[in-house]
């Protein structure tokens, strides 16, 4: 089945550590997105990529980095500069064209030890 | 800037009750409007959408009508089920923008009791 796979489902970060969240899609979509979800806060856009080897900052990019070396993959690194990383992270990809639709992965819960 | 405001939860209903979740928006252009649903521990799924004024989106018994005059997109269902328990997000897309650049409301948690 086509879809978006995020891993791991749960992740723990130690003080000063960088961690990387994986996002893979086999939907052949060009555009991919990372959102952060905090309780009662809705979703906020971290980074997005419209095409391979290109990406743009979203509303809350500070303390995060991404890469887009392959169409299928859009990993997110939470760096030590992100002082409040505990959140639920969601990856999405976009089916473009006349019937646009955003497809979401099942998320990664990141917590600080 | 553009924004979405939806009613705060949690909302608790008995099975077969009528559901309304209010959503209003602020936008400078002509946005498309969406309702997404998130079941526990999962990502979001598109529930319904409307792309222009007076359009009605519908899916799985849920409906919402794009009301430009009141800048609203309220979600309704005539008879809720326990399986409808989830968090519901209202969202808009900037005019001319990619759907990926959605602006989300804060979400409304719905609990349906048997």
PDB file of C-alpha atoms in Angstrom:
ATOM      1  CA  UNK A   1       0.000   0.000   0.000  1.00  0.00           C
ATOM      2  CA  UNK A   2       1.200   3.506  -0.736  1.00  0.00           C
ATOM      3  CA  UNK A   3       1.716   5.856   2.158  1.00  0.00           C
ATOM      4  CA  UNK A   4       4.008   7.767   4.453  1.00  0.00           C
ATOM      5  CA  UNK A   5       6.127   6.016   7.067  1.00  0.00           C
ATOM      6  CA  UNK A   6       7.539   7.861  10.031  1.00  0.00           C
ATOM      7  CA  UNK A   7      10.018   6.324  12.427  1.00  0.00           C
ATOM      8  CA  UNK A   8      10.553   5.865  15.223  1.00  0.00           C
ATOM      9  CA  UNK A   9       7.133   6.204  16.851  1.00  0.00           C
ATOM     10  CA  UNK A  10       8.753   7.322  20.132  1.00  0.00           C
ATOM     11  CA  UNK A  11      12.128   9.022  20.534  1.00  0.00           C
ATOM     12  CA  UNK A  12      14.027  10.340  23.535  1.00  0.00           C
ATOM     13  CA  UNK A  13      16.651  13.042  23.391  1.00  0.00           C
ATOM     14  CA  UNK A  14      19.376  13.752  25.903  1.00  0.00           C
ATOM     15  CA  UNK A  15      20.638  17.227  26.714  1.00  0.00           C
ATOM     16  CA  UNK A  16      22.847  18.602  23.917  1.00  0.00           C
ATOM     17  CA  UNK A  17      22.069  15.752  21.538  1.00  0.00           C
ATOM     18  CA  UNK A  18      20.923  15.959  17.934  1.00  0.00           C
ATOM     19  CA  UNK A  19      18.261  13.470  16.868  1.00  0.00           C
ATOM     20  CA  UNK A  20      16.883  12.649  13.434  1.00  0.00           C
ATOM     21  CA  UNK A  21      13.300  11.739  12.610  1.00  0.00           C
ATOM     22  CA  UNK A  22      12.716   9.672   9.510  1.00  0.00           C
ATOM     23  CA  UNK A  23       9.996  10.253   6.929  1.00  0.00           C
ATOM     24  CA  UNK A  24       9.650   8.048   3.831  1.00  0.00           C
ATOM     25  CA  UNK A  25       6.911   8.090   1.196  1.00  0.00           C
ATOM     26  CA  UNK A  26       6.188   5.821  -1.753  1.00  0.00           C
ATOM     27  CA  UNK A  27       3.447   7.982  -3.215  1.00  0.00           C
ATOM     28  CA  UNK A  28       5.750   9.613  -5.785  1.00  0.00           C
ATOM     29  CA  UNK A  29       4.882  13.061  -4.422  1.00  0.00           C
ATOM     30  CA  UNK A  30       7.224  15.962  -5.061  1.00  0.00           C
ATOM     31  CA  UNK A  31       6.240  18.105  -2.078  1.00  0.00           C
ATOM     32  CA  UNK A  32       6.835  17.105   1.527  1.00  0.00           C
ATOM     33  CA  UNK A  33       6.310  18.888   4.863  1.00  0.00           C
ATOM     34  CA  UNK A  34       7.200  18.725   8.542  1.00  0.00           C
ATOM     35  CA  UNK A  35       4.812  19.956  11.246  1.00  0.00           C
ATOM     36  CA  UNK A  36       5.123  20.225  14.979  1.00  0.00           C
ATOM     37  CA  UNK A  37       2.066  19.574  17.163  1.00  0.00           C
ATOM     38  CA  UNK A  38       1.877  20.728  20.771  1.00  0.00           C
ATOM     39  CA  UNK A  39      -1.140  19.997  22.994  1.00  0.00           C
ATOM     40  CA  UNK A  40      -3.883  22.523  22.373  1.00  0.00           C
ATOM     41  CA  UNK A  41      -1.773  24.388  19.816  1.00  0.00           C
ATOM     42  CA  UNK A  42      -2.703  22.975  16.459  1.00  0.00           C
ATOM     43  CA  UNK A  43       0.007  22.284  13.861  1.00  0.00           C
ATOM     44  CA  UNK A  44       2.873  24.594  12.997  1.00  0.00           C
ATOM     45  CA  UNK A  45       4.998  24.279   9.867  1.00  0.00           C
ATOM     46  CA  UNK A  46       8.719  23.649  10.443  1.00  0.00           C
ATOM     47  CA  UNK A  47      10.135  23.047   6.942  1.00  0.00           C
ATOM     48  CA  UNK A  48       8.828  22.103   3.534  1.00  0.00           C
ATOM     49  CA  UNK A  49      10.293  20.879   0.280  1.00  0.00           C
ATOM     50  CA  UNK A  50       8.653  21.336  -3.111  1.00  0.00           C
ATOM     51  CA  UNK A  51      11.176  19.224  -4.988  1.00  0.00           C
ATOM     52  CA  UNK A  52      14.324  17.156  -4.515  1.00  0.00           C
ATOM     53  CA  UNK A  53      17.408  19.128  -3.389  1.00  0.00           C
ATOM     54  CA  UNK A  54      15.315  22.128  -2.400  1.00  0.00           C
ATOM     55  CA  UNK A  55      13.603  23.118   0.858  1.00  0.00           C
ATOM     56  CA  UNK A  56      12.292  26.229   2.623  1.00  0.00           C
ATOM     57  CA  UNK A  57      11.831  27.307   6.208  1.00  0.00           C
ATOM     58  CA  UNK A  58       8.371  27.332   7.661  1.00  0.00           C
ATOM     59  CA  UNK A  59       7.084  29.318  10.606  1.00  0.00           C
ATOM     60  CA  UNK A  60       9.224  27.699  13.323  1.00  0.00           C
ATOM     61  CA  UNK A  61      12.423  26.476  11.626  1.00  0.00           C
ATOM     62  CA  UNK A  62      14.885  27.598  14.317  1.00  0.00           C
ATOM     63  CA  UNK A  63      16.637  24.655  15.947  1.00  0.00           C
ATOM     64  CA  UNK A  64      15.732  22.260  13.139  1.00  0.00           C
ATOM     65  CA  UNK A  65      17.366  21.145   9.899  1.00  0.00           C
ATOM     66  CA  UNK A  66      16.268  19.014   6.945  1.00  0.00           C
ATOM     67  CA  UNK A  67      17.615  17.460   3.781  1.00  0.00           C
ATOM     68  CA  UNK A  68      15.954  16.257   0.599  1.00  0.00           C
ATOM     69  CA  UNK A  69      18.475  14.163  -1.297  1.00  0.00           C
ATOM     70  CA  UNK A  70      15.890  11.682  -2.554  1.00  0.00           C
ATOM     71  CA  UNK A  71      12.294  12.154  -3.601  1.00  0.00           C
ATOM     72  CA  UNK A  72      11.120   9.493  -1.177  1.00  0.00           C
ATOM     73  CA  UNK A  73      12.876  10.775   1.925  1.00  0.00           C
ATOM     74  CA  UNK A  74      12.649  13.988   3.981  1.00  0.00           C
ATOM     75  CA  UNK A  75      14.420  13.512   7.329  1.00  0.00           C
ATOM     76  CA  UNK A  76      14.156  16.114  10.094  1.00  0.00           C
ATOM     77  CA  UNK A  77      17.004  16.730  12.545  1.00  0.00           C
ATOM     78  CA  UNK A  78      16.168  18.307  15.887  1.00  0.00           C
ATOM     79  CA  UNK A  79      19.377  19.998  16.956  1.00  0.00           C
ATOM     80  CA  UNK A  80      20.629  20.879  20.422  1.00  0.00           C
ATOM     81  CA  UNK A  81      19.708  24.483  19.600  1.00  0.00           C
ATOM     82  CA  UNK A  82      16.031  23.566  19.899  1.00  0.00           C
ATOM     83  CA  UNK A  83      15.486  24.207  23.606  1.00  0.00           C
ATOM     84  CA  UNK A  84      11.950  22.888  23.825  1.00  0.00           C
ATOM     85  CA  UNK A  85      11.820  19.869  21.504  1.00  0.00           C
ATOM     86  CA  UNK A  86       9.167  17.828  23.293  1.00  0.00           C
ATOM     87  CA  UNK A  87       6.284  17.554  20.844  1.00  0.00           C
ATOM     88  CA  UNK A  88       4.521  15.312  18.350  1.00  0.00           C
ATOM     89  CA  UNK A  89       6.088  15.628  14.889  1.00  0.00           C
ATOM     90  CA  UNK A  90       4.101  14.965  11.738  1.00  0.00           C
ATOM     91  CA  UNK A  91       5.393  14.503   8.205  1.00  0.00           C
ATOM     92  CA  UNK A  92       3.155  14.992   5.184  1.00  0.00           C
ATOM     93  CA  UNK A  93       3.308  14.828   1.410  1.00  0.00           C
ATOM     94  CA  UNK A  94       1.135  16.527  -1.154  1.00  0.00           C
ATOM     95  CA  UNK A  95      -0.716  15.036  -4.092  1.00  0.00           C
ATOM     96  CA  UNK A  96      -0.738  17.960  -6.502  1.00  0.00           C
ATOM     97  CA  UNK A  97      -3.020  18.735  -9.402  1.00  0.00           C
ATOM     98  CA  UNK A  98      -6.736  19.281  -9.667  1.00  0.00           C
ATOM     99  CA  UNK A  99      -7.586  17.150  -6.633  1.00  0.00           C
ATOM    100  CA  UNK A 100      -4.870  18.276  -4.253  1.00  0.00           C
ATOM    101  CA  UNK A 101      -4.661  16.353  -1.014  1.00  0.00           C
ATOM    102  CA  UNK A 102      -2.229  16.278   1.885  1.00  0.00           C
ATOM    103  CA  UNK A 103      -1.297  12.843   3.231  1.00  0.00           C
ATOM    104  CA  UNK A 104       0.072  12.525   6.776  1.00  0.00           C
ATOM    105  CA  UNK A 105       2.292   9.967   8.459  1.00  0.00           C
ATOM    106  CA  UNK A 106       1.387   8.569  11.875  1.00  0.00           C
ATOM    107  CA  UNK A 107       3.829  10.819  13.725  1.00  0.00           C
ATOM    108  CA  UNK A 108       6.826  10.652  16.078  1.00  0.00           C
ATOM    109  CA  UNK A 109       6.564  11.625  19.740  1.00  0.00           C
ATOM    110  CA  UNK A 110       9.840  13.216  20.841  1.00  0.00           C
ATOM    111  CA  UNK A 111      10.575  13.640  24.536  1.00  0.00           C
ATOM    112  CA  UNK A 112      13.539  15.018  26.452  1.00  0.00           C
ATOM    113  CA  UNK A 113      15.256  12.835  29.062  1.00  0.00           C
TER     114      UNK A 113
ATOM    115  CA  UNK B   1      -2.104  37.501   8.771  1.00  0.00           C
ATOM    116  CA  UNK B   2      -4.500  34.713   8.029  1.00  0.00           C
ATOM    117  CA  UNK B   3      -5.848  32.768  10.997  1.00  0.00           C
ATOM    118  CA  UNK B   4      -8.352  30.123  12.044  1.00  0.00           C
ATOM    119  CA  UNK B   5     -10.316  30.102  15.290  1.00  0.00           C
ATOM    120  CA  UNK B   6     -12.275  27.069  16.401  1.00  0.00           C
ATOM    121  CA  UNK B   7     -14.273  26.345  19.509  1.00  0.00           C
ATOM    122  CA  UNK B   8     -12.328  25.043  22.454  1.00  0.00           C
ATOM    123  CA  UNK B   9     -12.928  21.558  23.668  1.00  0.00           C
ATOM    124  CA  UNK B  10     -13.249  19.087  24.914  1.00  0.00           C
ATOM    125  CA  UNK B  11     -16.732  18.377  23.631  1.00  0.00           C
ATOM    126  CA  UNK B  12     -18.485  15.400  25.198  1.00  0.00           C
ATOM    127  CA  UNK B  13     -21.664  14.007  23.629  1.00  0.00           C
ATOM    128  CA  UNK B  14     -23.823  10.947  23.938  1.00  0.00           C
ATOM    129  CA  UNK B  15     -24.166   8.616  20.984  1.00  0.00           C
ATOM    130  CA  UNK B  16     -26.701   9.812  18.385  1.00  0.00           C
ATOM    131  CA  UNK B  17     -26.464  13.427  19.552  1.00  0.00           C
ATOM    132  CA  UNK B  18     -26.112  16.328  17.115  1.00  0.00           C
ATOM    133  CA  UNK B  19     -22.631  17.754  16.697  1.00  0.00           C
ATOM    134  CA  UNK B  20     -21.526  21.277  15.837  1.00  0.00           C
ATOM    135  CA  UNK B  21     -17.925  22.441  16.010  1.00  0.00           C
ATOM    136  CA  UNK B  22     -17.585  26.123  15.194  1.00  0.00           C
ATOM    137  CA  UNK B  23     -14.811  27.465  12.984  1.00  0.00           C
ATOM    138  CA  UNK B  24     -14.248  31.029  11.839  1.00  0.00           C
ATOM    139  CA  UNK B  25     -11.409  32.391   9.774  1.00  0.00           C
ATOM    140  CA  UNK B  26      -9.594  35.567   8.847  1.00  0.00           C
ATOM    141  CA  UNK B  27      -8.081  35.796   5.393  1.00  0.00           C
ATOM    142  CA  UNK B  28      -7.114  38.539   3.003  1.00  0.00           C
ATOM    143  CA  UNK B  29      -7.817  36.577  -0.145  1.00  0.00           C
ATOM    144  CA  UNK B  30     -10.139  33.748  -1.122  1.00  0.00           C
ATOM    145  CA  UNK B  31      -9.026  30.739   0.877  1.00  0.00           C
ATOM    146  CA  UNK B  32      -9.954  27.103   0.555  1.00  0.00           C
ATOM    147  CA  UNK B  33     -11.230  25.592   3.800  1.00  0.00           C
ATOM    148  CA  UNK B  34     -10.723  22.137   5.277  1.00  0.00           C
ATOM    149  CA  UNK B  35     -11.630  19.903   8.168  1.00  0.00           C
ATOM    150  CA  UNK B  36      -9.081  17.302   9.239  1.00  0.00           C
ATOM    151  CA  UNK B  37      -9.575  14.531  11.818  1.00  0.00           C
ATOM    152  CA  UNK B  38      -6.929  12.963  14.040  1.00  0.00           C
ATOM    153  CA  UNK B  39      -7.592   9.661  15.797  1.00  0.00           C
ATOM    154  CA  UNK B  40      -5.525   8.853  18.904  1.00  0.00           C
ATOM    155  CA  UNK B  41      -1.854   8.255  18.149  1.00  0.00           C
ATOM    156  CA  UNK B  42      -2.253   8.862  14.431  1.00  0.00           C
ATOM    157  CA  UNK B  43      -1.619  11.532  11.837  1.00  0.00           C
ATOM    158  CA  UNK B  44      -4.299  13.733  10.346  1.00  0.00           C
ATOM    159  CA  UNK B  45      -6.761  12.677   7.667  1.00  0.00           C
ATOM    160  CA  UNK B  46      -8.690  14.990   5.397  1.00  0.00           C
ATOM    161  CA  UNK B  47     -12.366  14.816   6.342  1.00  0.00           C
ATOM    162  CA  UNK B  48     -13.860  17.332   3.920  1.00  0.00           C
ATOM    163  CA  UNK B  49     -13.099  20.536   2.069  1.00  0.00           C
ATOM    164  CA  UNK B  50     -14.683  23.479   0.265  1.00  0.00           C
ATOM    165  CA  UNK B  51     -12.916  25.700  -2.202  1.00  0.00           C
ATOM    166  CA  UNK B  52     -15.319  28.600  -2.722  1.00  0.00           C
ATOM    167  CA  UNK B  53     -18.166  30.471  -1.073  1.00  0.00           C
ATOM    168  CA  UNK B  54     -21.413  28.500  -0.566  1.00  0.00           C
ATOM    169  CA  UNK B  55     -19.701  25.188  -1.336  1.00  0.00           C
ATOM    170  CA  UNK B  56     -20.683  22.361   1.011  1.00  0.00           C
ATOM    171  CA  UNK B  57     -18.135  19.697   1.828  1.00  0.00           C
ATOM    172  CA  UNK B  58     -19.414  16.360   3.093  1.00  0.00           C
ATOM    173  CA  UNK B  59     -18.005  12.974   4.075  1.00  0.00           C
ATOM    174  CA  UNK B  60     -18.987  10.139   6.437  1.00  0.00           C
ATOM    175  CA  UNK B  61     -22.102  12.024   7.566  1.00  0.00           C
ATOM    176  CA  UNK B  62     -20.157  15.204   8.383  1.00  0.00           C
ATOM    177  CA  UNK B  63     -20.932  18.465   6.587  1.00  0.00           C
ATOM    178  CA  UNK B  64     -19.581  22.000   6.496  1.00  0.00           C
ATOM    179  CA  UNK B  65     -20.636  24.978   4.386  1.00  0.00           C
ATOM    180  CA  UNK B  66     -18.265  27.750   3.330  1.00  0.00           C
ATOM    181  CA  UNK B  67     -19.977  30.976   4.477  1.00  0.00           C
ATOM    182  CA  UNK B  68     -18.117  34.006   3.187  1.00  0.00           C
ATOM    183  CA  UNK B  69     -20.537  36.493   4.742  1.00  0.00           C
ATOM    184  CA  UNK B  70     -19.864  35.171   8.245  1.00  0.00           C
ATOM    185  CA  UNK B  71     -16.324  33.876   7.495  1.00  0.00           C
ATOM    186  CA  UNK B  72     -17.296  30.526   8.938  1.00  0.00           C
ATOM    187  CA  UNK B  73     -16.959  26.819   8.148  1.00  0.00           C
ATOM    188  CA  UNK B  74     -18.786  25.034  10.975  1.00  0.00           C
ATOM    189  CA  UNK B  75     -18.617  21.246  11.123  1.00  0.00           C
ATOM    190  CA  UNK B  76     -21.891  19.365  11.732  1.00  0.00           C
ATOM    191  CA  UNK B  77     -23.091  15.797  12.041  1.00  0.00           C
ATOM    192  CA  UNK B  78     -26.633  14.764  12.723  1.00  0.00           C
ATOM    193  CA  UNK B  79     -25.943  11.655  14.803  1.00  0.00           C
ATOM    194  CA  UNK B  80     -22.503  10.977  16.235  1.00  0.00           C
ATOM    195  CA  UNK B  81     -21.073   7.556  16.997  1.00  0.00           C
ATOM    196  CA  UNK B  82     -18.477   6.411  19.519  1.00  0.00           C
ATOM    197  CA  UNK B  83     -16.103   5.887  16.593  1.00  0.00           C
ATOM    198  CA  UNK B  84     -16.226   9.634  15.851  1.00  0.00           C
ATOM    199  CA  UNK B  85     -14.225  10.328  19.012  1.00  0.00           C
ATOM    200  CA  UNK B  86     -11.152  12.192  17.792  1.00  0.00           C
ATOM    201  CA  UNK B  87      -9.588  15.643  17.497  1.00  0.00           C
ATOM    202  CA  UNK B  88     -10.967  17.819  14.701  1.00  0.00           C
ATOM    203  CA  UNK B  89      -8.943  20.583  13.063  1.00  0.00           C
ATOM    204  CA  UNK B  90     -10.243  23.385  10.904  1.00  0.00           C
ATOM    205  CA  UNK B  91      -7.719  24.751   8.396  1.00  0.00           C
ATOM    206  CA  UNK B  92      -7.376  27.204   5.537  1.00  0.00           C
ATOM    207  CA  UNK B  93      -5.091  27.511   2.580  1.00  0.00           C
ATOM    208  CA  UNK B  94      -3.801  30.863   1.462  1.00  0.00           C
ATOM    209  CA  UNK B  95      -5.107  31.982  -1.872  1.00  0.00           C
ATOM    210  CA  UNK B  96      -2.679  30.839  -4.506  1.00  0.00           C
ATOM    211  CA  UNK B  97      -0.655  28.865  -1.996  1.00  0.00           C
ATOM    212  CA  UNK B  98       0.113  25.183  -1.858  1.00  0.00           C
ATOM    213  CA  UNK B  99      -2.264  23.140   0.206  1.00  0.00           C
ATOM    214  CA  UNK B 100       0.768  22.128   2.187  1.00  0.00           C
ATOM    215  CA  UNK B 101       1.031  25.617   3.609  1.00  0.00           C
ATOM    216  CA  UNK B 102      -2.119  25.203   5.620  1.00  0.00           C
ATOM    217  CA  UNK B 103      -3.000  27.330   8.601  1.00  0.00           C
ATOM    218  CA  UNK B 104      -4.572  25.187  11.308  1.00  0.00           C
ATOM    219  CA  UNK B 105      -6.867  25.935  14.202  1.00  0.00           C
ATOM    220  CA  UNK B 106      -5.936  24.578  17.609  1.00  0.00           C
ATOM    221  CA  UNK B 107      -8.154  21.537  17.347  1.00  0.00           C
ATOM    222  CA  UNK B 108     -11.301  20.434  19.170  1.00  0.00           C
ATOM    223  CA  UNK B 109     -11.363  17.135  20.996  1.00  0.00           C
ATOM    224  CA  UNK B 110     -14.620  15.211  20.694  1.00  0.00           C
ATOM    225  CA  UNK B 111     -15.544  12.364  23.018  1.00  0.00           C
ATOM    226  CA  UNK B 112     -18.688  10.362  22.295  1.00  0.00           C
ATOM    227  CA  UNK B 113     -20.090   8.206  25.108  1.00  0.00           C
ATOM    228  CA  UNK B 114     -22.206   5.085  24.480  1.00  0.00           C
TER     229      UNK B 114
END
